[in-house]
Amino acid sequence: IPVTTQGSQQTQPPQKHYGITSPISLAAPKETDCILTQKLIETLKPFGVFEEEEELQRRILILGKLNNLVKEWIREISESKNLPQSVIENVGGKIFTFGSYRLGVHTKGADIDALCVAPRHVDRSDFFTSFYDKLKLQEEVKDLRIWIVVLFVFQIDILFARLALQTIPEDLDLRDDSLLKNLDIRCIRSLNGCRVTDEILHLVPNIDNFRLTLRAIKLWAKRHNIYSNILGFLGGVSWAMLVARTCQLYPNAIASTLVHKFFLVFSKWEWPNPVLLKQPEECNLNLPVWDPRVNPSDRYHLMPIITPAYPQQNSTYNVSVSTRMVMVEEFKQGLAITDEILLSKAEWSKLFEAPNFFQKYKHYIVLLASAPTEKQRLEWVGLVESKIRILVGSLEKNEFITLAHVNPQSFPAPKENPDKEEFRTMWVIGLVFKKTENSENLSVDLTYDIQSFTDTVYRQAINSKMFEVDMKIAAMHVKRKQLHQLLPNHVLQKKKKHSTEGVKLTALNDSSLDLSMDSDNSMSVPSPTSATKTSPLNSSGSSQGRNSPAPAVTAASVTNIQATEVSVPQVNSSESSGGTSSESIPQTATQPAISPPPKPTVSRVVSSTRLVNPPPRSSGNAATSGNAATKIPTPIVGVKRTSSPHKEESPKKTKTEEKTSSTDLSDIPALPANPIPVIKNSIKLRLNR
């Protein structure tokens, strides 16, 4: 039944039914909605989400040149394979685009995702040889890599698909499912990006409204650190499908209304019910599709958003409990803000205010990846980043952790050795610990979580023959007030000034990270005048803070020694003598005693540094000694916790922690070929009520 509505002429009533359910509302936009939409556009402009017309025309020109180059190359291949002249004249070939550029929501300077479609007689090997060579000869090509990344003025990432057709017509519609017949899986995957993008555009009632809404939502997601498929949040296509579903439910609404309805719908969505833009269709091509009725693994997906093109896939299989929790909370906050905007109590700029991730949590895990050259760093960082979600998954399974929120943005890390050429990158994970009611003191051991993650990364790097000497990965626990020692100032702008008493940061291999007590109060911004005083670790590793009624957490160990070595600053004996008070944790800075724990807690670290026995301790009981000592000369320094062990730890582990015997590698599992020195990497915390 055609729908007739009164109101603005900007949108036309939908002529067909969109989506798998009927619309929630067919209301037409009011004048106030049009005014709010114009204000939204003005707010978005300073963020660079709109491209200038001149830049857009340049993109179109470059893609036209690339398209002609593809046709020319396919003709040359056809001639070399002795095809009939009549076929060569009409052989075709075409460049298709997908992703943000195809959706029409790309930002200034964004790259272009492209697909080269060729007829059946052109092999994939031809694409990576003769076409690669042809591109190298083009003067517009500034940089070219073997996986076919072309840089004209813009970066263009090109995939390849060979269809089972003799010629490629100009009007080819890739949404046709019959094109997938007799194709290999690589070509089907290459085609998937274009097919999904085209389906999305065909499934929304008004493309202009969809595009403006999607620009706003993508900017909001990036500003709020929840835009990253690889780290367990949502990528561009997933955000596009959520916005498209909102457009289907409110087909006549314009952008200001759609942004508000987006937050309304998905803050109340009952996950893991899937988001579908159309009913899945079966093409009888025997390709694997997302179907929890058939595939048991699909039943464990937490936030399924299903692509509309066959073979249907879940675009959010990386989402974890923590990342979903973070996103749903952001949806709720977005709804509250847009409610205010619609009531004229706030401006659109409030929606795009970036929250300070580094004020949000009291505890953080900092991951550091380093490599000796820039080229190796790119490969190493890519691998490490792709596995961080595994670490987040392990952390959130810890019985004492409620949430593990990784910041999608990475940062350059301080050099370990200023005189050595080294490229370092770090990521920050915010932690929320469960509040304990019955226990005053709670020991949390994150060693196994960290070790299993580093083992996974090293194992994959070795198996893929990517691993090089001096590629390292390290992890450490830091508190909110210690982040300024590692992060650049511009990311901590909202942070108040820190007291640097007893704290001095140089290169990380000669640093004194302050691991003392934090006030850990309920406020989001720590005050420099809080009740707990910062005091550095003494020579024995003990730390002390003033008694405070607030719960506190102290890092007892910060290792993976190669990249996070801790040197102990010298302090007055009077300050260190209270190491056994109820508000502090006795710690021991001794050799890394590698003993067989109840779980495999082995980290593989490649370094030219050999494992050595450190000098004997300066006192019999480091936990209670008040003697100060100079920096420990050994390059391997472990800060060990001597407080009561985790309740699940065996007595054997407690005993070995108190030992001061030399390093023992006898019980460590067998390592892969190319022996790698093994160093225990432990992160243990103690929560005090």
XYZ file of C-alpha atoms in Angstrom:
689
model
C 0.000 0.000 0.000
C 1.571 3.311 -0.995
C 2.181 5.618 1.926
C 1.354 9.297 1.651
C 2.727 11.708 4.218
C 2.603 15.406 4.875
C 5.720 17.471 5.451
C 9.116 18.057 3.964
C 9.771 17.297 0.311
C 13.366 16.219 1.056
C 12.421 12.525 1.245
C 10.011 10.516 -0.847
C 7.744 7.849 0.647
C 9.152 4.359 0.204
C 7.661 2.523 -2.723
C 8.530 -0.899 -1.358
C 8.949 -2.750 1.903
C 12.481 -2.619 3.356
C 13.981 -5.087 5.804
C 12.691 -8.233 7.449
C 10.077 -6.435 9.581
C 7.609 -3.645 9.047
C 8.776 -0.087 9.846
C 8.498 1.267 13.387
C 7.409 4.681 12.137
C 6.516 6.228 8.794
C 6.466 9.772 10.178
C 7.766 12.448 7.847
C 10.383 14.932 9.041
C 9.241 18.149 10.706
C 10.769 21.559 10.247
C 12.701 21.216 13.513
C 14.215 17.950 12.186
C 15.441 19.758 9.069
C 17.011 22.513 11.192
C 18.726 19.930 13.430
C 20.002 18.072 10.373
C 21.546 21.266 9.005
C 23.186 21.881 12.381
C 24.523 18.325 12.295
C 26.123 18.968 8.895
C 27.765 22.152 10.184
C 29.084 20.278 13.228
C 30.544 17.482 11.068
C 32.415 19.784 8.668
C 35.367 20.702 10.941
C 36.082 16.996 11.477
C 36.957 16.506 7.800
C 34.250 13.936 7.094
C 33.242 15.665 3.858
C 35.557 15.632 0.876
C 36.004 18.683 -1.322
C 34.562 18.398 -4.823
C 38.027 18.901 -6.341
C 39.433 15.961 -4.386
C 36.465 13.790 -5.357
C 36.979 14.570 -9.056
C 40.646 13.644 -8.680
C 39.634 10.253 -7.265
C 37.270 9.667 -10.173
C 40.022 10.584 -12.651
C 42.538 8.221 -11.020
C 40.054 5.341 -10.917
C 39.285 5.965 -14.604
C 42.997 5.689 -15.449
C 43.272 2.513 -13.402
C 40.207 1.049 -15.122
C 41.713 1.745 -18.574
C 44.978 0.190 -17.433
C 43.136 -2.998 -16.423
C 41.375 -3.239 -19.806
C 44.665 -2.719 -21.631
C 46.405 -5.367 -19.498
C 43.625 -7.941 -20.061
C 43.806 -7.371 -23.834
C 47.554 -7.990 -23.710
C 47.047 -11.196 -21.714
C 44.358 -12.323 -24.171
C 46.686 -11.781 -27.128
C 49.520 -13.667 -25.418
C 47.151 -16.623 -24.912
C 46.104 -16.575 -28.604
C 42.427 -15.825 -28.115
C 40.373 -15.012 -31.248
C 40.487 -11.366 -32.288
C 36.707 -11.069 -31.977
C 36.977 -12.059 -28.285
C 39.955 -9.755 -27.644
C 38.057 -6.720 -28.919
C 35.228 -7.258 -26.409
C 37.115 -8.990 -23.589
C 36.486 -6.153 -21.141
C 37.664 -6.132 -17.534
C 36.666 -3.635 -14.909
C 37.597 -1.939 -11.634
C 34.833 -1.974 -9.017
C 34.997 -0.109 -5.725
C 33.633 -1.075 -2.322
C 33.928 -0.001 1.301
C 33.530 3.619 2.434
C 34.243 5.074 -1.021
C 31.521 2.995 -2.677
C 29.105 3.803 0.151
C 29.873 7.492 -0.372
C 31.028 8.139 3.195
C 34.801 8.318 2.742
C 36.679 11.090 4.525
C 39.421 13.421 3.315
C 42.523 11.510 2.263
C 40.940 8.101 2.871
C 42.152 5.145 0.837
C 40.032 3.404 -1.808
C 39.129 -0.288 -1.728
C 38.973 -1.635 -5.272
C 38.386 -4.947 -7.021
C 39.847 -5.945 -10.372
C 37.424 -8.267 -12.196
C 38.861 -10.298 -15.065
C 37.536 -12.999 -17.440
C 38.222 -16.714 -16.966
C 41.425 -16.909 -19.029
C 43.260 -14.415 -16.776
C 44.945 -16.125 -13.828
C 45.603 -14.753 -10.373
C 49.305 -15.300 -11.042
C 49.035 -12.942 -14.039
C 47.629 -10.264 -11.748
C 50.571 -10.510 -9.350
C 53.197 -10.611 -12.103
C 52.390 -8.893 -15.404
C 49.871 -6.420 -13.970
C 52.246 -5.619 -11.128
C 55.013 -4.947 -13.666
C 52.672 -2.784 -15.735
C 51.785 -0.671 -12.700
C 55.455 -0.157 -11.881
C 55.924 1.558 -15.226
C 53.225 4.162 -14.557
C 54.659 7.521 -13.515
C 51.613 8.277 -11.320
C 52.367 5.254 -9.136
C 54.394 6.486 -6.182
C 54.628 3.242 -4.244
C 53.766 -0.346 -5.056
C 53.852 -3.462 -2.914
C 53.482 -7.080 -3.864
C 50.018 -7.384 -2.338
C 49.045 -4.664 -4.815
C 48.707 -1.405 -2.983
C 48.857 1.493 -5.401
C 49.595 5.046 -4.355
C 48.701 7.703 -6.865
C 47.677 10.732 -4.872
C 45.508 8.328 -2.862
C 46.184 4.840 -1.665
C 44.252 2.179 -3.548
C 44.084 -1.391 -2.255
C 43.258 -3.746 -5.103
C 41.805 -7.252 -4.825
C 41.480 -9.655 -7.741
C 38.611 -11.895 -8.866
C 38.373 -14.059 -11.961
C 34.830 -14.782 -13.135
C 33.762 -17.826 -15.152
C 32.922 -15.560 -18.098
C 34.633 -15.188 -21.464
C 34.173 -11.414 -21.423
C 33.388 -8.815 -18.718
C 30.521 -6.532 -19.814
C 30.464 -2.880 -18.748
C 27.044 -3.219 -17.118
C 27.979 -6.234 -15.007
C 26.025 -6.409 -11.740
C 28.072 -8.243 -9.117
C 24.959 -8.832 -6.985
C 23.967 -11.639 -9.359
C 24.448 -14.851 -7.341
C 24.950 -16.936 -10.483
C 28.349 -15.262 -10.938
C 29.635 -17.292 -7.977
C 29.224 -20.627 -9.772
C 32.481 -22.453 -10.518
C 34.620 -19.874 -8.697
C 37.380 -20.699 -6.246
C 36.967 -19.543 -2.659
C 39.549 -16.756 -3.018
C 37.579 -15.122 -5.813
C 34.324 -15.487 -3.871
C 35.925 -13.735 -0.894
C 37.270 -10.985 -3.140
C 33.818 -10.410 -4.619
C 32.165 -10.355 -1.206
C 33.149 -6.751 -0.360
C 31.543 -5.336 -3.497
C 28.469 -7.557 -3.227
C 27.818 -6.555 0.394
C 28.324 -2.841 -0.280
C 26.009 -2.898 -3.299
C 23.335 -4.814 -1.353
C 23.431 -2.289 1.500
C 22.850 0.587 -0.933
C 19.904 -1.291 -2.478
C 18.341 -2.029 0.907
C 18.047 1.517 2.295
C 15.020 3.735 1.533
C 16.976 6.955 0.980
C 20.684 6.832 0.181
C 21.401 10.488 1.011
C 19.875 10.198 4.478
C 21.721 6.923 5.014
C 25.062 8.472 4.040
C 24.782 11.513 6.286
C 23.684 9.364 9.234
C 26.523 6.919 8.646
C 29.082 9.735 8.502
C 27.862 10.940 11.897
C 27.848 7.465 13.470
C 31.305 6.567 12.128
C 32.768 9.794 13.474
C 31.088 9.182 16.837
C 32.445 5.620 16.984
C 35.978 6.730 16.156
C 35.874 9.552 18.697
C 34.675 7.110 21.359
C 37.350 4.489 20.599
C 34.970 1.733 19.475
C 35.827 1.626 15.768
C 38.051 -1.390 15.085
C 37.006 -4.779 13.738
C 40.391 -6.355 14.417
C 40.304 -5.435 18.128
C 36.789 -6.736 18.736
C 34.696 -3.629 18.117
C 32.862 -2.897 14.852
C 34.443 -2.114 11.501
C 33.100 0.138 8.772
C 30.766 -2.405 7.133
C 29.211 -3.351 10.497
C 28.452 0.270 11.378
C 26.999 0.692 7.868
C 24.644 -2.269 8.383
C 23.443 -0.959 11.770
C 22.689 2.432 10.220
C 21.008 0.743 7.240
C 18.756 -1.231 9.618
C 17.824 2.010 11.390
C 16.925 3.558 8.020
C 14.705 0.556 7.241
C 12.842 0.956 10.539
C 12.333 4.718 10.003
C 12.156 4.983 6.178
C 10.982 8.611 6.007
C 13.207 10.051 8.727
C 16.143 12.332 7.970
C 19.625 12.277 9.505
C 18.991 14.128 12.786
C 16.155 11.747 13.630
C 18.002 8.683 12.351
C 21.040 9.361 14.562
C 18.761 9.507 17.597
C 16.821 6.406 16.535
C 20.101 4.550 15.946
C 20.995 4.937 19.620
C 17.425 4.168 20.678
C 17.262 0.911 18.709
C 20.673 -0.500 19.559
C 20.820 0.563 23.199
C 17.718 -1.605 23.664
C 18.593 -4.375 21.194
C 18.431 -7.825 22.771
C 21.773 -9.261 21.770
C 22.650 -11.862 20.560
C 19.592 -11.609 18.315
C 21.096 -10.977 14.861
C 20.765 -7.770 12.862
C 19.539 -8.703 9.371
C 18.897 -6.370 6.433
C 17.088 -9.054 4.423
C 16.025 -12.664 4.758
C 18.990 -14.954 3.978
C 18.678 -16.695 0.634
C 20.000 -20.129 -0.189
C 21.677 -20.408 -3.583
C 22.533 -24.116 -3.392
C 26.198 -23.407 -4.042
C 27.223 -25.274 -0.873
C 29.117 -22.325 0.540
C 29.341 -21.943 4.330
C 26.868 -19.346 5.633
C 26.085 -17.985 9.101
C 23.406 -20.243 10.558
C 23.395 -21.057 14.277
C 20.873 -23.839 13.648
C 23.489 -25.700 11.611
C 26.851 -24.401 12.863
C 27.409 -24.786 16.619
C 30.216 -22.191 16.573
C 27.779 -19.532 15.302
C 25.759 -19.910 18.515
C 28.592 -18.335 20.504
C 28.647 -15.077 18.539
C 27.734 -12.270 20.938
C 26.693 -9.453 18.617
C 25.859 -10.926 15.191
C 25.425 -8.471 12.320
C 24.844 -10.504 9.169
C 25.993 -9.412 5.714
C 23.114 -9.268 3.202
C 24.907 -10.899 0.246
C 25.330 -14.644 -0.259
C 27.257 -16.324 1.374
C 25.933 -14.536 4.476
C 28.573 -14.041 7.170
C 28.704 -12.496 10.617
C 30.836 -9.366 10.285
C 31.330 -9.105 14.071
C 32.682 -12.524 15.075
C 35.562 -10.758 16.882
C 33.250 -9.090 19.418
C 33.880 -10.229 22.998
C 31.943 -9.823 26.250
C 33.994 -6.752 27.159
C 33.808 -5.006 23.788
C 30.055 -5.579 23.568
C 29.652 -4.213 27.098
C 31.649 -1.101 26.159
C 29.653 -0.538 22.959
C 26.233 -1.014 24.577
C 27.199 1.470 27.298
C 28.261 3.944 24.592
C 24.908 3.420 22.814
C 23.110 4.316 26.053
C 25.201 7.442 26.543
C 24.632 8.398 22.896
C 20.882 8.055 23.437
C 21.006 10.304 26.496
C 22.960 12.978 24.605
C 20.744 12.888 21.502
C 17.677 13.129 23.780
C 19.142 16.385 25.083
C 19.926 17.591 21.552
C 16.356 16.993 20.365
C 15.106 18.933 23.389
C 17.522 21.803 22.552
C 19.378 21.224 25.814
C 22.666 20.395 24.074
C 24.464 20.879 20.762
C 25.635 18.193 18.337
C 29.227 18.887 19.338
C 28.550 17.167 22.672
C 27.920 13.882 20.869
C 31.363 14.025 19.262
C 33.322 14.998 22.356
C 36.039 12.399 22.804
C 35.960 10.850 26.284
C 39.374 10.566 27.909
C 40.079 6.846 27.854
C 43.028 7.411 30.172
C 40.802 8.880 32.880
C 38.150 6.211 32.579
C 39.870 3.349 34.412
C 42.086 3.010 37.471
C 44.205 0.169 36.098
C 45.737 -0.480 32.693
C 47.761 -3.121 30.928
C 50.302 -1.616 28.525
C 51.429 -3.833 25.633
C 54.692 -2.990 23.887
C 55.838 -4.388 20.545
C 59.289 -3.567 19.215
C 61.356 -4.415 16.149
C 64.793 -3.311 14.918
C 63.612 -1.839 11.578
C 60.560 0.083 10.387
C 59.657 -2.617 7.837
C 59.802 -5.329 10.501
C 57.808 -3.127 12.875
C 54.962 -2.848 10.373
C 54.743 -6.633 10.074
C 55.227 -7.262 13.786
C 52.720 -4.619 14.901
C 50.158 -5.990 12.441
C 50.511 -9.486 13.890
C 50.441 -8.356 17.523
C 47.406 -6.129 16.943
C 45.516 -8.970 15.272
C 45.977 -11.074 18.429
C 45.168 -8.477 21.103
C 41.542 -9.599 21.111
C 42.791 -13.015 22.304
C 44.377 -11.313 25.309
C 41.177 -9.347 25.974
C 39.233 -12.607 25.831
C 41.604 -14.211 28.346
C 41.492 -11.232 30.693
C 37.710 -11.038 30.756
C 37.536 -14.735 31.669
C 39.572 -14.003 34.777
C 37.228 -14.350 37.745
C 38.371 -11.031 39.225
C 38.047 -8.928 36.047
C 34.740 -7.381 35.012
C 35.923 -5.558 31.907
C 38.970 -5.324 29.631
C 38.707 -2.355 27.226
C 41.456 -1.984 24.633
C 41.992 1.440 23.105
C 42.043 0.974 19.284
C 44.620 3.752 18.978
C 48.271 2.714 19.258
C 51.070 5.005 20.404
C 54.826 5.252 19.893
C 56.615 3.929 22.959
C 59.800 5.287 24.592
C 62.959 3.599 23.345
C 64.439 0.859 25.470
C 67.929 1.941 24.549
C 68.417 5.497 23.221
C 71.612 4.474 21.423
C 70.029 1.532 19.640
C 67.882 1.756 16.511
C 64.502 0.402 17.575
C 60.889 0.964 16.593
C 58.335 0.534 19.364
C 54.547 0.651 19.480
C 52.229 0.290 22.427
C 48.550 -0.339 23.138
C 46.671 0.362 26.348
C 43.981 -1.873 27.863
C 41.766 -0.487 30.632
C 40.780 -2.929 33.391
C 37.853 -2.989 35.791
C 38.187 -5.390 38.729
C 35.228 -6.959 40.462
C 34.477 -5.465 43.845
C 35.204 -7.907 46.628
C 32.922 -8.070 49.622
C 34.162 -10.875 51.835
C 37.914 -10.613 51.419
C 39.979 -7.673 52.583
C 43.018 -8.685 50.570
C 42.692 -10.225 47.139
C 45.546 -11.505 45.004
C 45.078 -11.373 41.248
C 47.556 -13.193 39.017
C 47.456 -12.160 35.357
C 50.612 -14.069 34.486
C 48.909 -16.926 32.665
C 46.731 -14.570 30.592
C 49.738 -12.535 29.477
C 51.943 -15.564 28.876
C 49.418 -17.450 26.765
C 48.959 -14.333 24.634
C 52.695 -13.782 24.069
C 53.149 -17.489 23.355
C 50.425 -17.331 20.708
C 52.005 -14.324 18.992
C 55.510 -15.786 18.963
C 54.253 -19.168 17.791
C 52.397 -17.684 14.828
C 55.332 -15.438 13.926
C 57.668 -18.451 13.924
C 55.263 -20.709 12.020
C 54.722 -18.059 9.343
C 58.495 -17.516 9.085
C 57.993 -13.833 9.864
C 59.898 -13.865 13.118
C 63.198 -12.009 13.293
C 65.714 -11.592 16.074
C 64.931 -8.601 18.319
C 61.211 -8.697 17.613
C 59.813 -8.389 21.127
C 56.502 -8.146 22.891
C 56.051 -7.105 26.494
C 53.277 -6.277 28.942
C 53.072 -4.360 32.182
C 50.471 -3.146 34.620
C 50.300 0.598 35.277
C 47.931 2.760 37.231
C 46.109 5.778 35.971
C 48.514 8.248 37.508
C 51.528 6.475 35.979
C 50.360 6.729 32.363
C 52.032 10.112 31.896
C 55.378 8.321 32.125
C 54.639 6.374 28.952
C 52.150 8.336 26.874
C 52.661 11.572 24.916
C 51.242 14.675 26.578
C 48.639 15.425 23.912
C 46.669 12.257 24.732
C 46.542 13.168 28.415
C 45.372 16.771 28.001
C 42.604 16.498 30.540
C 44.901 15.011 33.121
C 45.793 17.131 36.130
C 49.378 17.711 37.046
C 51.157 14.792 38.640
C 53.409 14.774 41.625
C 56.680 13.411 40.349
C 58.180 12.866 43.762
C 60.471 9.877 43.528
C 59.534 9.262 39.898
C 61.895 9.609 36.986
C 61.403 8.074 33.585
C 64.206 7.629 31.116
C 64.479 4.821 28.624
C 62.482 1.823 29.728
C 65.505 -0.366 30.325
C 66.769 2.107 32.900
C 63.574 3.409 34.371
C 61.995 3.619 37.759
C 58.306 3.119 37.199
C 56.417 4.201 40.251
C 54.297 1.247 41.273
C 53.131 2.578 44.614
C 49.672 2.953 45.984
C 47.013 4.944 44.180
C 44.105 6.669 45.830
C 41.740 4.689 43.593
C 38.756 6.691 44.686
C 35.453 6.656 42.893
C 36.056 9.876 40.997
C 36.905 9.664 37.331
C 39.720 12.204 37.618
C 42.411 11.520 40.209
C 43.379 14.462 42.352
C 47.024 15.233 43.001
C 46.056 16.049 46.581
C 44.385 12.707 47.297
C 44.811 10.969 50.631
C 47.372 8.508 49.315
C 50.921 9.667 48.859
C 53.084 8.426 46.007
C 56.159 6.599 47.156
C 58.588 4.726 44.945
C 59.635 1.151 45.334
C 62.538 0.687 47.648
C 65.488 -1.535 47.010
C 63.575 -4.543 48.254
C 60.611 -3.846 46.064
C 58.364 -2.806 48.947
C 56.007 0.089 48.530
C 54.080 2.085 51.062
C 51.239 4.541 51.004
C 49.423 6.346 53.720
C 46.485 4.541 55.197
C 43.392 5.282 53.198
C 39.848 3.984 53.551
C 39.619 3.659 49.781
C 40.388 0.295 48.159
C 43.787 0.133 46.531
C 45.540 -2.022 43.980
C 49.268 -2.412 43.702
C 51.313 -3.924 40.928
C 53.468 -6.622 42.376
C 55.276 -7.580 39.222
C 56.030 -5.802 35.986
C 58.011 -7.906 33.627
C 58.711 -9.464 30.294
C 62.033 -8.165 31.210
C 63.487 -7.427 27.814
C 61.178 -4.485 27.222
C 59.912 -3.587 30.653
C 62.898 -3.843 32.920
C 62.431 -2.082 36.229
C 65.289 -0.546 38.112
C 64.704 0.259 41.726
C 65.256 3.859 42.830
C 67.190 4.558 45.979
C 65.088 5.857 48.853
C 65.521 6.594 52.531
C 65.423 3.588 54.795
C 62.867 5.291 56.996
C 60.461 5.401 54.068
C 60.942 1.760 53.204
C 60.850 0.297 56.679
C 57.085 -0.029 56.791
C 56.910 -2.568 54.014
C 54.673 -4.936 55.925
C 51.843 -2.550 56.745
C 48.311 -3.522 55.802
C 48.131 -0.920 53.026
C 51.301 -1.948 51.211
C 52.665 -4.995 49.489
C 56.033 -6.485 50.311
C 57.833 -7.140 47.056
C 61.162 -8.678 46.260
C 63.470 -7.552 43.499
C 65.495 -10.666 42.856
C 66.465 -12.967 40.053
C 63.660 -14.235 37.797
C 63.286 -17.585 39.500
C 61.793 -19.705 36.744
C 60.117 -22.571 38.516
C 57.378 -24.924 37.353
C 54.056 -23.166 38.111
C 50.732 -24.992 38.110
C 49.943 -23.469 34.705
C 52.230 -23.033 31.713
C 53.438 -19.475 32.279
C 56.318 -19.332 29.829
C 56.984 -16.315 27.690
C 59.257 -16.561 24.689
C 61.533 -13.608 24.285
C 64.269 -13.284 21.731
C 67.246 -11.240 22.773
C 70.976 -11.292 22.625
C 70.999 -11.050 26.421
C 71.756 -14.419 27.944
C 70.092 -15.606 31.110
C 72.427 -15.023 34.022
C 72.258 -15.546 37.763
C 71.918 -12.204 39.489
C 74.010 -11.174 42.467
C 72.834 -12.330 45.903
C 70.391 -10.190 47.821
C 71.745 -7.515 50.066
C 69.691 -8.709 53.023
C 68.199 -11.914 54.291
C 64.579 -10.820 54.099
C 63.955 -8.300 51.385
C 60.358 -7.791 52.352
C 61.173 -6.382 55.773
C 64.617 -4.961 55.244
C 65.069 -1.234 55.515
C 68.452 -1.223 53.788
C 68.590 0.726 50.573
C 70.679 -0.526 47.699
C 71.836 0.773 44.376
C 70.366 -0.278 41.056
C 70.633 -3.999 40.393
C 73.257 -4.463 37.694
C 71.817 -7.568 36.023
C 69.853 -6.885 32.847
C 67.126 -9.227 34.061
C 65.152 -7.835 36.971
C 62.000 -9.384 38.364
C 59.789 -7.789 40.960
C 58.195 -10.645 42.879
C 55.196 -10.611 45.174
C 55.746 -12.278 48.540
C 52.266 -11.714 49.905
C 49.724 -14.497 50.229
C 49.279 -16.382 46.974
C 46.183 -16.557 44.814
C 43.669 -18.824 46.472
C 43.916 -21.327 43.611
C 47.693 -21.408 43.627
C 49.285 -24.557 44.965
C 51.545 -24.556 48.049
C 54.360 -25.528 45.726
C 54.080 -22.198 43.932
C 54.099 -20.319 47.212
C 57.269 -22.074 48.205
C 59.063 -21.454 44.962
C 58.199 -17.771 45.062
C 60.034 -17.437 48.358
C 63.100 -19.273 47.112
C 66.159 -17.419 45.960
C 67.712 -20.248 43.998
C 69.335 -19.753 40.623
C 67.391 -19.886 37.390
C 66.097 -23.336 36.523
C 64.901 -24.124 33.008
C 64.525 -27.870 33.445
C 60.720 -28.024 33.565
C 59.944 -25.577 30.799
C 58.078 -27.062 27.807
C 60.033 -27.732 24.643
C 60.547 -24.652 22.492
C 60.378 -24.490 18.693
C 63.381 -24.694 16.428
C 65.771 -21.747 16.736
C 66.000 -21.831 20.528
C 64.604 -18.785 22.250
C 65.642 -17.691 25.747
C 62.772 -18.020 28.181
C 61.999 -15.401 30.783
C 59.142 -15.541 33.236
C 56.752 -12.673 32.680
C 54.371 -12.145 35.574
C 51.833 -9.493 36.418
C 50.361 -9.955 39.880
C 48.153 -7.500 41.702
C 46.792 -7.328 45.206
C 43.464 -5.651 45.873
C 43.068 -4.192 49.354
C 39.702 -3.154 50.718
